[in-house]
CSV table of C-alpha atoms in Angstrom, one decimal:
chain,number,residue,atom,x,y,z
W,13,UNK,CA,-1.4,6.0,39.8
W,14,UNK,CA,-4.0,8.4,40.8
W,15,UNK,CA,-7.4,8.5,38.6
W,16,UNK,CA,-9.3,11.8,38.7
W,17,UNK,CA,-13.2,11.2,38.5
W,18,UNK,CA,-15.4,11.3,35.2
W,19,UNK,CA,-16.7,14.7,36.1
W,20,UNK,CA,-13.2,16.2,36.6
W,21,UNK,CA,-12.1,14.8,33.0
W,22,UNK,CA,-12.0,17.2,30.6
W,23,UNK,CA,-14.0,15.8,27.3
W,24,UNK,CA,-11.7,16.8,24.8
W,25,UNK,CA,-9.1,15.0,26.5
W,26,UNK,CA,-10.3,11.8,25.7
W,27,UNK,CA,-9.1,10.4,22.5
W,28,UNK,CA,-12.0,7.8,21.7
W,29,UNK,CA,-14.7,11.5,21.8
W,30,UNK,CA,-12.2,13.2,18.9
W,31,UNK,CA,-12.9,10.1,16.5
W,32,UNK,CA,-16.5,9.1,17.1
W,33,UNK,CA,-20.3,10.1,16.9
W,34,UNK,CA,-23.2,9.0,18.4
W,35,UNK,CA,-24.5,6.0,16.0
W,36,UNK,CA,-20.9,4.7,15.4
W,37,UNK,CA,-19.5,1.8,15.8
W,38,UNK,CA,-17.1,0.7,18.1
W,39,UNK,CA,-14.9,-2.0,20.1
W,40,UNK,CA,-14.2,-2.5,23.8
W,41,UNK,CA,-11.3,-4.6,23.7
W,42,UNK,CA,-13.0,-7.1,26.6
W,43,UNK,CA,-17.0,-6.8,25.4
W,44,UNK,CA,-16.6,-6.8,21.6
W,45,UNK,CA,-18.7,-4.6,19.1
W,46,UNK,CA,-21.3,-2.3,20.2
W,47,UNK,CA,-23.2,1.3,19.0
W,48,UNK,CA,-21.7,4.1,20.7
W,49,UNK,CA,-24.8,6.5,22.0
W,50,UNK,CA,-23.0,9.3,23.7
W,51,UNK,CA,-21.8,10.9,26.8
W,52,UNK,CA,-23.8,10.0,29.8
W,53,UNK,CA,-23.6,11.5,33.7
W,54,UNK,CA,-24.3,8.9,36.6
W,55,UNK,CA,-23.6,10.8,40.1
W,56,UNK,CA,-20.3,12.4,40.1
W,57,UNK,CA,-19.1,10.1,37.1
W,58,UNK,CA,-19.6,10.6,33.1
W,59,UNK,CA,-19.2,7.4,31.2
W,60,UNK,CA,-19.6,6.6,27.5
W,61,UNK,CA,-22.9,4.7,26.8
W,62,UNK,CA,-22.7,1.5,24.3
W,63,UNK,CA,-25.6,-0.4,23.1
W,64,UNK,CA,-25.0,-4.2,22.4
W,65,UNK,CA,-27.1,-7.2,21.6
W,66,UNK,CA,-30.4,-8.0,22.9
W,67,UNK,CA,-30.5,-4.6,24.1
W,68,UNK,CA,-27.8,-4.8,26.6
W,69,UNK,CA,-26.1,-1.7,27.5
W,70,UNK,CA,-22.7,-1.0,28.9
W,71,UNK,CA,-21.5,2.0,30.7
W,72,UNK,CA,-17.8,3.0,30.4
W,73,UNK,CA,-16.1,5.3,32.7
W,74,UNK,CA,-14.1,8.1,30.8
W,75,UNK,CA,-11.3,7.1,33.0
W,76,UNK,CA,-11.2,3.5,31.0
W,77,UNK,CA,-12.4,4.5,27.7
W,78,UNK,CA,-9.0,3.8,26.3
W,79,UNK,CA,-10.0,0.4,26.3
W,80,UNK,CA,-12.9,1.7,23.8
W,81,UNK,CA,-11.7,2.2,19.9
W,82,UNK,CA,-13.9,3.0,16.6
W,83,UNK,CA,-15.1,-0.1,14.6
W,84,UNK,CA,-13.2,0.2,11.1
W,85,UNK,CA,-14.2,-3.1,8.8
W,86,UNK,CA,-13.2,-4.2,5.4
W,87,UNK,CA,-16.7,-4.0,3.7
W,88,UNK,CA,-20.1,-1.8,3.4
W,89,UNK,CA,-22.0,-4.8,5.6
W,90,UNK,CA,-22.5,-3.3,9.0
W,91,UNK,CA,-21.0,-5.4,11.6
W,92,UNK,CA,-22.7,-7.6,14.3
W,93,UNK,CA,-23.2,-6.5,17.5
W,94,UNK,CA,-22.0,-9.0,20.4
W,95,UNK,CA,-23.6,-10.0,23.2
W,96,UNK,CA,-22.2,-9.0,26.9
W,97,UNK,CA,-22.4,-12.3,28.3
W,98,UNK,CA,-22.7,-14.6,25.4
W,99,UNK,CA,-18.5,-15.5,25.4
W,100,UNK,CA,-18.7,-14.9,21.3
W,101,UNK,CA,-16.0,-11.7,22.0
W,102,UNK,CA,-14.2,-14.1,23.7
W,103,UNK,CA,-13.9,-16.5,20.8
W,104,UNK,CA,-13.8,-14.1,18.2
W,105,UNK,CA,-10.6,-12.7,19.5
W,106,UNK,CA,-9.0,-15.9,20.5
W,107,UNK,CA,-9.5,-17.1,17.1
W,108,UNK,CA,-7.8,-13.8,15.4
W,109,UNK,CA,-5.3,-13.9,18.0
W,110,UNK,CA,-4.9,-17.6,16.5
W,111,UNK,CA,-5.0,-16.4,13.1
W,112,UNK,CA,-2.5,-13.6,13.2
W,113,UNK,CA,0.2,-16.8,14.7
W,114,UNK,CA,-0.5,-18.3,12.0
W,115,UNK,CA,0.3,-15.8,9.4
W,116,UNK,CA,3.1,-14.2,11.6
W,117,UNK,CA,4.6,-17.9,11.6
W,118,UNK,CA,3.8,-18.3,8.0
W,119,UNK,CA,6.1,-15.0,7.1
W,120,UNK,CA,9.0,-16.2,9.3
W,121,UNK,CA,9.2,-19.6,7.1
W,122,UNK,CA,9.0,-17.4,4.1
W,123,UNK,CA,11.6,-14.8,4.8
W,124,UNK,CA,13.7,-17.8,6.4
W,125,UNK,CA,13.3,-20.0,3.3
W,126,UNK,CA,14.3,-16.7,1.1
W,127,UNK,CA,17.6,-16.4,3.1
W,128,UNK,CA,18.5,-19.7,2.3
W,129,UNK,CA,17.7,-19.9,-0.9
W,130,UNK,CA,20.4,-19.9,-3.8
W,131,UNK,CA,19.3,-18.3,-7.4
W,132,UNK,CA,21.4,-17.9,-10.3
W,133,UNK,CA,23.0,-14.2,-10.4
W,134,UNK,CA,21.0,-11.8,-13.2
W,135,UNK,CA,23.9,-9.3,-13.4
W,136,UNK,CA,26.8,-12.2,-14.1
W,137,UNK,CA,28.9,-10.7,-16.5
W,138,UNK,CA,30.9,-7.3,-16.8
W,139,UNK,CA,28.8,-6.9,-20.3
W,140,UNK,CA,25.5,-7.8,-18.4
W,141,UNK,CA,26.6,-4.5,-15.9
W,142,UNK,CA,27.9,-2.4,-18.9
W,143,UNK,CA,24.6,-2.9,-20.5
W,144,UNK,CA,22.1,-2.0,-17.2
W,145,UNK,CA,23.8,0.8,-16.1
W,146,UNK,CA,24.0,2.4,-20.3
W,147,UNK,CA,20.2,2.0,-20.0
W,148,UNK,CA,20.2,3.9,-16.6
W,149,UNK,CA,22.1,6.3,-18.1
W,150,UNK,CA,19.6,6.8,-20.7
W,151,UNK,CA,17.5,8.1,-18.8
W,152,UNK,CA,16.5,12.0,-19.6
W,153,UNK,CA,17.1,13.9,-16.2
W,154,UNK,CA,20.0,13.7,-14.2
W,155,UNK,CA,20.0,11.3,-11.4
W,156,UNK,CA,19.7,12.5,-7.9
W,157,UNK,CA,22.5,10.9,-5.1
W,158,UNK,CA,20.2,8.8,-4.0
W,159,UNK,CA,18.7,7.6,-7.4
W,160,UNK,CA,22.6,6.7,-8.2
W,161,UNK,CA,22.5,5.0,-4.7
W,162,UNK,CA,19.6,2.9,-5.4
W,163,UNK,CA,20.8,2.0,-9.2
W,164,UNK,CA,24.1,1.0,-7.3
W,165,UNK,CA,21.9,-1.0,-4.7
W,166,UNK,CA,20.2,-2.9,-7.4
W,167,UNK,CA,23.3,-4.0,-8.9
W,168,UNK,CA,24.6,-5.4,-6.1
W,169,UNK,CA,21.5,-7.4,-5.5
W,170,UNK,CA,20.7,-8.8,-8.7
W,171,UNK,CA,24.9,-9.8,-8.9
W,172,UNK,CA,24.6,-11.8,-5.8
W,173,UNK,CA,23.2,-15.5,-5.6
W,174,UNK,CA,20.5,-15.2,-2.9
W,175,UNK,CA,16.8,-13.1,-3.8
W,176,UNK,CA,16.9,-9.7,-3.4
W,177,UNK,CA,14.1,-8.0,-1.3
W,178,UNK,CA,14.5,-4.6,-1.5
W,179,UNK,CA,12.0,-1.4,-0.1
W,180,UNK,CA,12.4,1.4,-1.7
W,181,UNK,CA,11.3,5.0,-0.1
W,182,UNK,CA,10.4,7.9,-1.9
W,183,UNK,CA,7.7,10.5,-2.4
W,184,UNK,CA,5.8,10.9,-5.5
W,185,UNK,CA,8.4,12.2,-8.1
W,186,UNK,CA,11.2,11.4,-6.1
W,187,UNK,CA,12.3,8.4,-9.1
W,188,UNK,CA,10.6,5.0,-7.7
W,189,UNK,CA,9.4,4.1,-11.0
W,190,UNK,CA,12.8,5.0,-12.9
W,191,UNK,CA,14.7,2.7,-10.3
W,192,UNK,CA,11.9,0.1,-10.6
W,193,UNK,CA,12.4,0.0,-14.8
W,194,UNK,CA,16.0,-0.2,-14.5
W,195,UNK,CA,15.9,-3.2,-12.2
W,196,UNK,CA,13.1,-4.7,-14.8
W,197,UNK,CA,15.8,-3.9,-17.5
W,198,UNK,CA,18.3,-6.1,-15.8
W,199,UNK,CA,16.4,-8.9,-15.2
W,200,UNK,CA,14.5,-9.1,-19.1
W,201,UNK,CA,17.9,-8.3,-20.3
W,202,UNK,CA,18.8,-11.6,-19.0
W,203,UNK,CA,16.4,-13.9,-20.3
W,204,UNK,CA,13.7,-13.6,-17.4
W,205,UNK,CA,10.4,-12.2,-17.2
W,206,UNK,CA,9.1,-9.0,-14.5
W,207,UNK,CA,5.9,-9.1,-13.1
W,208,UNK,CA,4.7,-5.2,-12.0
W,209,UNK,CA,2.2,-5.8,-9.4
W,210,UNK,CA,-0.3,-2.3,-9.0
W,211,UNK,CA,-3.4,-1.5,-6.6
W,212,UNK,CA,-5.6,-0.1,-8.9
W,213,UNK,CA,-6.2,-0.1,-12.8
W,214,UNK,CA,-5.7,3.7,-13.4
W,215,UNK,CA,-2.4,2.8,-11.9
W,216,UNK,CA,-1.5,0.1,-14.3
W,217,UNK,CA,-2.8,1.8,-17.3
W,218,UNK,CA,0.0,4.8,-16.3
W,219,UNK,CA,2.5,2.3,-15.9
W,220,UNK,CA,2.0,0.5,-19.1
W,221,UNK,CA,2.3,3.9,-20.9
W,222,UNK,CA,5.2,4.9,-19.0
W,223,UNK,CA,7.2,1.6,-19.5
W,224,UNK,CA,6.2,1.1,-23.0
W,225,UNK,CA,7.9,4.6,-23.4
W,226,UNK,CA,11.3,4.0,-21.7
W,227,UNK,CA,11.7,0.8,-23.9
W,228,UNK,CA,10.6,2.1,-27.0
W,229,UNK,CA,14.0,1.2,-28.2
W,230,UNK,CA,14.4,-2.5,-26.9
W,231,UNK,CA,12.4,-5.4,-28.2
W,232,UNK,CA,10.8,-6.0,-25.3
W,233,UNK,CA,7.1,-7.4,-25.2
W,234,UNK,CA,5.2,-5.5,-22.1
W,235,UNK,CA,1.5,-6.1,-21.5
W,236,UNK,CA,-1.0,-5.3,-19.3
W,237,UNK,CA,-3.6,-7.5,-17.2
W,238,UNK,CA,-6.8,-6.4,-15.4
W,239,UNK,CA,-10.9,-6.2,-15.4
W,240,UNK,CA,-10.7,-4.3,-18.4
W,241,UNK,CA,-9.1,-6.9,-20.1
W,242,UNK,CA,-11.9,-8.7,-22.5
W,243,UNK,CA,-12.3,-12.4,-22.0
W,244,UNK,CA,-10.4,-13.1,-25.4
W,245,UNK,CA,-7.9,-10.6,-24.5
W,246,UNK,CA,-7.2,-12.3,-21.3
W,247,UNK,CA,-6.9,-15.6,-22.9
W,248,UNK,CA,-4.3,-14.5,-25.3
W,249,UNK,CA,-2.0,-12.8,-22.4
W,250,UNK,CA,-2.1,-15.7,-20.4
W,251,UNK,CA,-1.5,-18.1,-23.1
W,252,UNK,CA,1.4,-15.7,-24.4
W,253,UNK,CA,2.8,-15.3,-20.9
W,254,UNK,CA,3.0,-19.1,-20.1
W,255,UNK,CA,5.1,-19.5,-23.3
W,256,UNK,CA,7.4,-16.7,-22.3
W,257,UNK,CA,6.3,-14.5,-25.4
W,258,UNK,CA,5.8,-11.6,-22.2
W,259,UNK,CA,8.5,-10.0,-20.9
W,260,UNK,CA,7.0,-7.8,-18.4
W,261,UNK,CA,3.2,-8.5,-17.2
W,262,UNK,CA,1.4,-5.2,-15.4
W,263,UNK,CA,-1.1,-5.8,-13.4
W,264,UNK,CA,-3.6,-5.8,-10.5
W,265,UNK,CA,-3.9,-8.2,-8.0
W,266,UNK,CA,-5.2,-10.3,-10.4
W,267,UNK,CA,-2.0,-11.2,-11.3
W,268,UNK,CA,-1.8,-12.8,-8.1
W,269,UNK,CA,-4.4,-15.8,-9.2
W,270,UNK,CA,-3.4,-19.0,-9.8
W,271,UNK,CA,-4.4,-19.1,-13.7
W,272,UNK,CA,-1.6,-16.7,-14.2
W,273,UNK,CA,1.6,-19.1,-14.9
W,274,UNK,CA,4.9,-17.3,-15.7
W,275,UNK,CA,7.2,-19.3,-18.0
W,276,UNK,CA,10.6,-17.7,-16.4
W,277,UNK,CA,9.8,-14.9,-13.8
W,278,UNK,CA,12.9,-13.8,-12.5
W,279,UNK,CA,11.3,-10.2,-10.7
W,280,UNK,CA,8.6,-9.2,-8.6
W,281,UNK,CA,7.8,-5.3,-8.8
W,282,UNK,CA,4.9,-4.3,-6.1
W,283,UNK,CA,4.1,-0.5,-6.5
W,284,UNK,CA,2.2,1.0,-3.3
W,285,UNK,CA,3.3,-1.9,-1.7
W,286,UNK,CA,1.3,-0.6,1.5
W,287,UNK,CA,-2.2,-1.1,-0.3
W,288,UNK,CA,-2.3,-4.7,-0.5
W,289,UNK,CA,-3.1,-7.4,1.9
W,290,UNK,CA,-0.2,-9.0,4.0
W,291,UNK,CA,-1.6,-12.8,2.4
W,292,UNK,CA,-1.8,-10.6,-1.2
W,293,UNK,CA,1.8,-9.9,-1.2
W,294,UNK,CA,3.5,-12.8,0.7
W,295,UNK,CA,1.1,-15.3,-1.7
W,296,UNK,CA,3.8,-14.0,-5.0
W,297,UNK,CA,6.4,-14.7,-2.2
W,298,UNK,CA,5.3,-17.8,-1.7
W,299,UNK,CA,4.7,-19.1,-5.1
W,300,UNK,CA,7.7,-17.7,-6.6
W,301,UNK,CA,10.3,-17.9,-3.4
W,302,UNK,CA,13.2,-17.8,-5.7
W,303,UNK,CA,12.4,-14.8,-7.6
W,304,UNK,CA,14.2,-11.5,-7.0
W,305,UNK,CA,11.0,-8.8,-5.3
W,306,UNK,CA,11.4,-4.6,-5.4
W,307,UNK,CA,8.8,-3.2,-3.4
W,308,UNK,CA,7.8,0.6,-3.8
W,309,UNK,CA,6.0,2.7,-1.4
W,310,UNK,CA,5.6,6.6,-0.1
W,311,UNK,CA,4.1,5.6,3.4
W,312,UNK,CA,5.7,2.7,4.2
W,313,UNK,CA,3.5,0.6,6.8
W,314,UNK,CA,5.0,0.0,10.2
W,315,UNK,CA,4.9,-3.8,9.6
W,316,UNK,CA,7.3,-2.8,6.6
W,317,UNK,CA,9.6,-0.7,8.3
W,318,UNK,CA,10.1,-3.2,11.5
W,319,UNK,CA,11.3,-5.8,9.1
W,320,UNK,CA,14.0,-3.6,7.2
W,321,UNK,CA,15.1,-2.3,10.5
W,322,UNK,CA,15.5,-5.1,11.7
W,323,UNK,CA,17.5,-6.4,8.7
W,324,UNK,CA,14.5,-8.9,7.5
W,325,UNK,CA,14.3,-6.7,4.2
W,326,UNK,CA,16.6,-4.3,2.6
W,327,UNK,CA,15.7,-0.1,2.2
W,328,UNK,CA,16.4,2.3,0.0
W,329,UNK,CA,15.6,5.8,0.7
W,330,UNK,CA,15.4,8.4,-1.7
W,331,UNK,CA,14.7,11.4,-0.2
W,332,UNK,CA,16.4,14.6,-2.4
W,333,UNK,CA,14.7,15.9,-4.8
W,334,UNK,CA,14.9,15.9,-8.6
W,335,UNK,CA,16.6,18.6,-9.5
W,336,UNK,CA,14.6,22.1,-10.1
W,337,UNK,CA,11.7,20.7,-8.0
W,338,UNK,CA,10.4,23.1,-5.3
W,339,UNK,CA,9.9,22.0,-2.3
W,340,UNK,CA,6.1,21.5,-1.6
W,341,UNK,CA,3.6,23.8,-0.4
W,342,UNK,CA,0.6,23.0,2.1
W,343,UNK,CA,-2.0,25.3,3.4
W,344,UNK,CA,-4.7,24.5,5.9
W,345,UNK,CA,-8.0,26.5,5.3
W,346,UNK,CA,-11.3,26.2,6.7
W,347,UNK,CA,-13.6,25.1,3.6
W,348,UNK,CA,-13.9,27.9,1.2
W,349,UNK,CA,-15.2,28.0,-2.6
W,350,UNK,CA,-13.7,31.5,-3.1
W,351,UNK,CA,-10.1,30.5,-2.2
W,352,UNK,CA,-11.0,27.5,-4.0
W,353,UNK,CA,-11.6,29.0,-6.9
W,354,UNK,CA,-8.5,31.5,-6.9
W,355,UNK,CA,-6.1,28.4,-6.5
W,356,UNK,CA,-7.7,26.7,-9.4
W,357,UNK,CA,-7.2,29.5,-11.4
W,358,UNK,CA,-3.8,30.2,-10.6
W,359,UNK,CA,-3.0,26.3,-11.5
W,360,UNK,CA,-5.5,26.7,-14.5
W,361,UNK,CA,-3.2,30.3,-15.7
W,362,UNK,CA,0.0,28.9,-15.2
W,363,UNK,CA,-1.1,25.5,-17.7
W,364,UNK,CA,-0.9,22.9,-14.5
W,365,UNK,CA,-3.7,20.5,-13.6
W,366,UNK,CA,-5.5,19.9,-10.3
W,367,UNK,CA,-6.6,17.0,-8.1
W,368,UNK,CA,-9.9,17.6,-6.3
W,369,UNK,CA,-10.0,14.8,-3.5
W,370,UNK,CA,-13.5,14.8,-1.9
W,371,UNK,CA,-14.5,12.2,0.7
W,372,UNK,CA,-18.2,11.5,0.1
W,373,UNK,CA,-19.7,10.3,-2.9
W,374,UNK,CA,-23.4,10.9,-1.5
W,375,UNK,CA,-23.0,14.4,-2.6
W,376,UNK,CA,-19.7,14.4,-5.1
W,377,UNK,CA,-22.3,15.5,-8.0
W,378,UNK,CA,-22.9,18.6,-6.0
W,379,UNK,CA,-18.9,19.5,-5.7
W,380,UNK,CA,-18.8,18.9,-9.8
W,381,UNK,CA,-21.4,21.0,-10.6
W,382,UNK,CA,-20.2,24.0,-8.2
C-alpha cells in the first residue's frame, strides 16, 4: 500500500478533523486519552498535536490518525489524561478487554440457559386464543399486514413451551405499543403478571395512560413505578406487587432493583430497548430466565440485530404504515427563525403540535424566549 505524505492529504479527508476541535478530548487506541490541540506542520508532514499527562505531547501523522477517535464518556467528570510511558493505557484496556469477556460470556450462558429452559405455555387452550385475538380485534384501527403478522408471531410464542424473546421493529406510529398490550393481555389473561420496562418517566407516565385506556374494560390492576413515586406510594406498590394484587408494573429502570419482587411474572416488556445498558437489560434476564421478554425499538443497536440474525433472538418487522398515514417529510435548512416561524404556524393553523429539539441547555432559555 502506498501512503501519500501529510502535506499531500487533503484535511477534510480525514475523518477524526470532521468530529473534533481543538480542546477535545480524544483516544489513540495505543497511547490512551489525551487533549486534541490542532493541526500542526513538521517539514513536509502535518500531524495532529495531542497533549497528555505531565505535559507530554504526541505528534500523529495524518496518515495514522485513524488510530485517533473522539473521547465520548458516560458522565459530566472530565476524563483523565494518561501518561505516554506510564503502561496505565496498557492496563486500562486489558482490563476492558477482560471485562467485555466476561459479559460477552455472561450473555452466552443466558441466551443458552433460555433455550433450554421449559415454561408452561400462556396461550394453552383454544378459549385462551379465542380470548387474545377478540381483544386484538378490539382494537380501533385496522391492523396493518405486518401488525397481523406480529399478533400471529406472539401467539405462536406464548403457545409454545420454551421463553419467547422476541424484537420487534417499527417506527414511531408504526403499532409497537398495540402489539406490546396484546401480548400483555395474553399473559395477565392467564394468571401472570407483565412488567413494562421504559427509559425515561415521561415515557412511563404515556404508557400508564395509554394502557389504562386499552383495558378500561378488563379488571386488570396496572400501576406505575418511578422517582416520582412518594416514599409511601412506593411502599404500597411493592407490597401490592409482591402479593400479586399488580397485574402489570410500568416502570423505569428502577424496576430493575432488587426490592422489586414479582409474585408471578410471566412477561418482560422493554420499550426503547436500545437506551438501556447491556447489564440493565440482561440483569431482568437473568433474574427472571423463565419469563417470556418482548423487546421494542425504532433503531435497533447492532449488538441487537447480530443476535436476531443470527437466530439468538427472534424479529418482527413492522414496516407499512397505518393506514392514511403519509409518508414523512424531512427538510434540511441552514438555521433560520423566519422559516421557523412559518412551519410553526402552519402546524399551529392546521391544530397539530410541535417538537422543538435543541442541543444545548447553556442557552435553551434564549430559544424559549425567541
Amino acid at each position: 500500500m502506498l501512503f501519500r505524505s501529510g502535506r499531500d492529504l487533503d484535511r477534510g479527508s480525514v475523518a477524526i478533523l470532521k468530529k473534533i476541535l481543538p480542546g477535545d478530548y480524544v483516544v489513540h487506541i495505543d497511547h490512551g486519552i489525551g487533549i486534541f490541540k490542532g493541526v500542526v506542520s513538521k517539514g513536509n508532514e502535518e500531524y495532529l498535536e495531542i497533549d497528555y499527562a505531565k505535559e507530554e505531547r504526541l505528534f500523529v501523522p495524518l496518515k495514522t490518525a485513524g488510530k485517533v477517535s473522539k473521547y465520548i464518556g458516560a458522565g459530566k467528570r472530565k476524563p483523565v489524561l494518561t501518561g505516554l510511558n506510564s503502561g496505565v493505557w496498557k492496563r486500562i484496556s486489558n482490563r476492558a478487554k477482560e471485562d467485555i469477556e466476561n459479559i460477552a460470556k455472561e450473555l452466552l450462558q443466558i441466551y443458552a440457559l433460555r433455550k433450554i429452559m421449559e415454561t408452561k405455555p400462556i396461550l394453552k387452550s383454544s378459549k385462551d386464543i379465542s380470548e387474545y385475538w377478540k381483544f386484538a380485534e378490539s382494537f380501533e384501527f385496522s391492523d396493518t399486514e405486518d401488525q397481523y403478522l406480529a399478533t400471529k408471531h406472539i401467539e405462536g410464542d406464548l403457545s409454545q413451551s420454551k421463553p419467547m424473546d422476541r424484537l420487534i421493529v417499527g417506527d414511531v406510529g408504526f403499532g409497537k405499543t398495540e402489539i406490546s398490550m396484546r401480548a400483555a393481555f395474553a399473559v395477565v389473561n392467564s394468571g401472570y403478571q407483565v412488567a413494562i420496562l421504559a427509559p425515561t418517566t415521561v415515557l412511563v407516565n404515556q404508557h400508564l395512560k395509554v394502557f389504562k385506556e386499552r383495558f378500561k374494560k378488563y379488571p386488570f390492576n396496572i400501576q406505575s413505578l418511578s422517582r416520582i413515586n412518594s416514599k409511601k406510594e412506593r411502599e404500597e406498590i411493592l407490597k401490592d406487587l409482591s402479593k400479586g394484587k399488580i397485574d402489570i408494573l410500568i416502570g423505569t429502570h428502577s424496576i430493575i432493583s432488587k426490592e422489586v419482587i414479582f409474585k408471578n411474572l410471566g412477561l418482560i416488556v422493554i420499550d426503547e430497548e436500545q437506551k438501556f445498558g447491556v447489564k440493565q437489560k440482561e440483569a431482568l434476564k437473568r433474574s427472571r430466565v423463565n419469563s417470556h421478554v418482548l423487546s421494542m425499538t425504532a433503531t435497533p443497536i447492532p449488538r441487537t440485530l447480530n443476535m436476531a440474525l443470527m437466530g439468538v433472538r427472534d424479529i418482527t418487522v413492522l414496516a407499512i404504515p397505518p393506514y392514511g398515514r403519509k409518508n414523512i417529510k424531512n427538510e434540511f435548512h441552514l438555521f433560520d427563525w423566519d422559516k421557523i416561524t412559518a412551519c410553526i404556524k402552519r402546524e399551529l393553523t392546521r391544530g397539530g403540535q410541535v417538537y422543538f429539539l435543541h442541543n444545548r441547555i447553556s442557552n435553551i432559555n434564549f430559544v424559549r424566549e425567541e
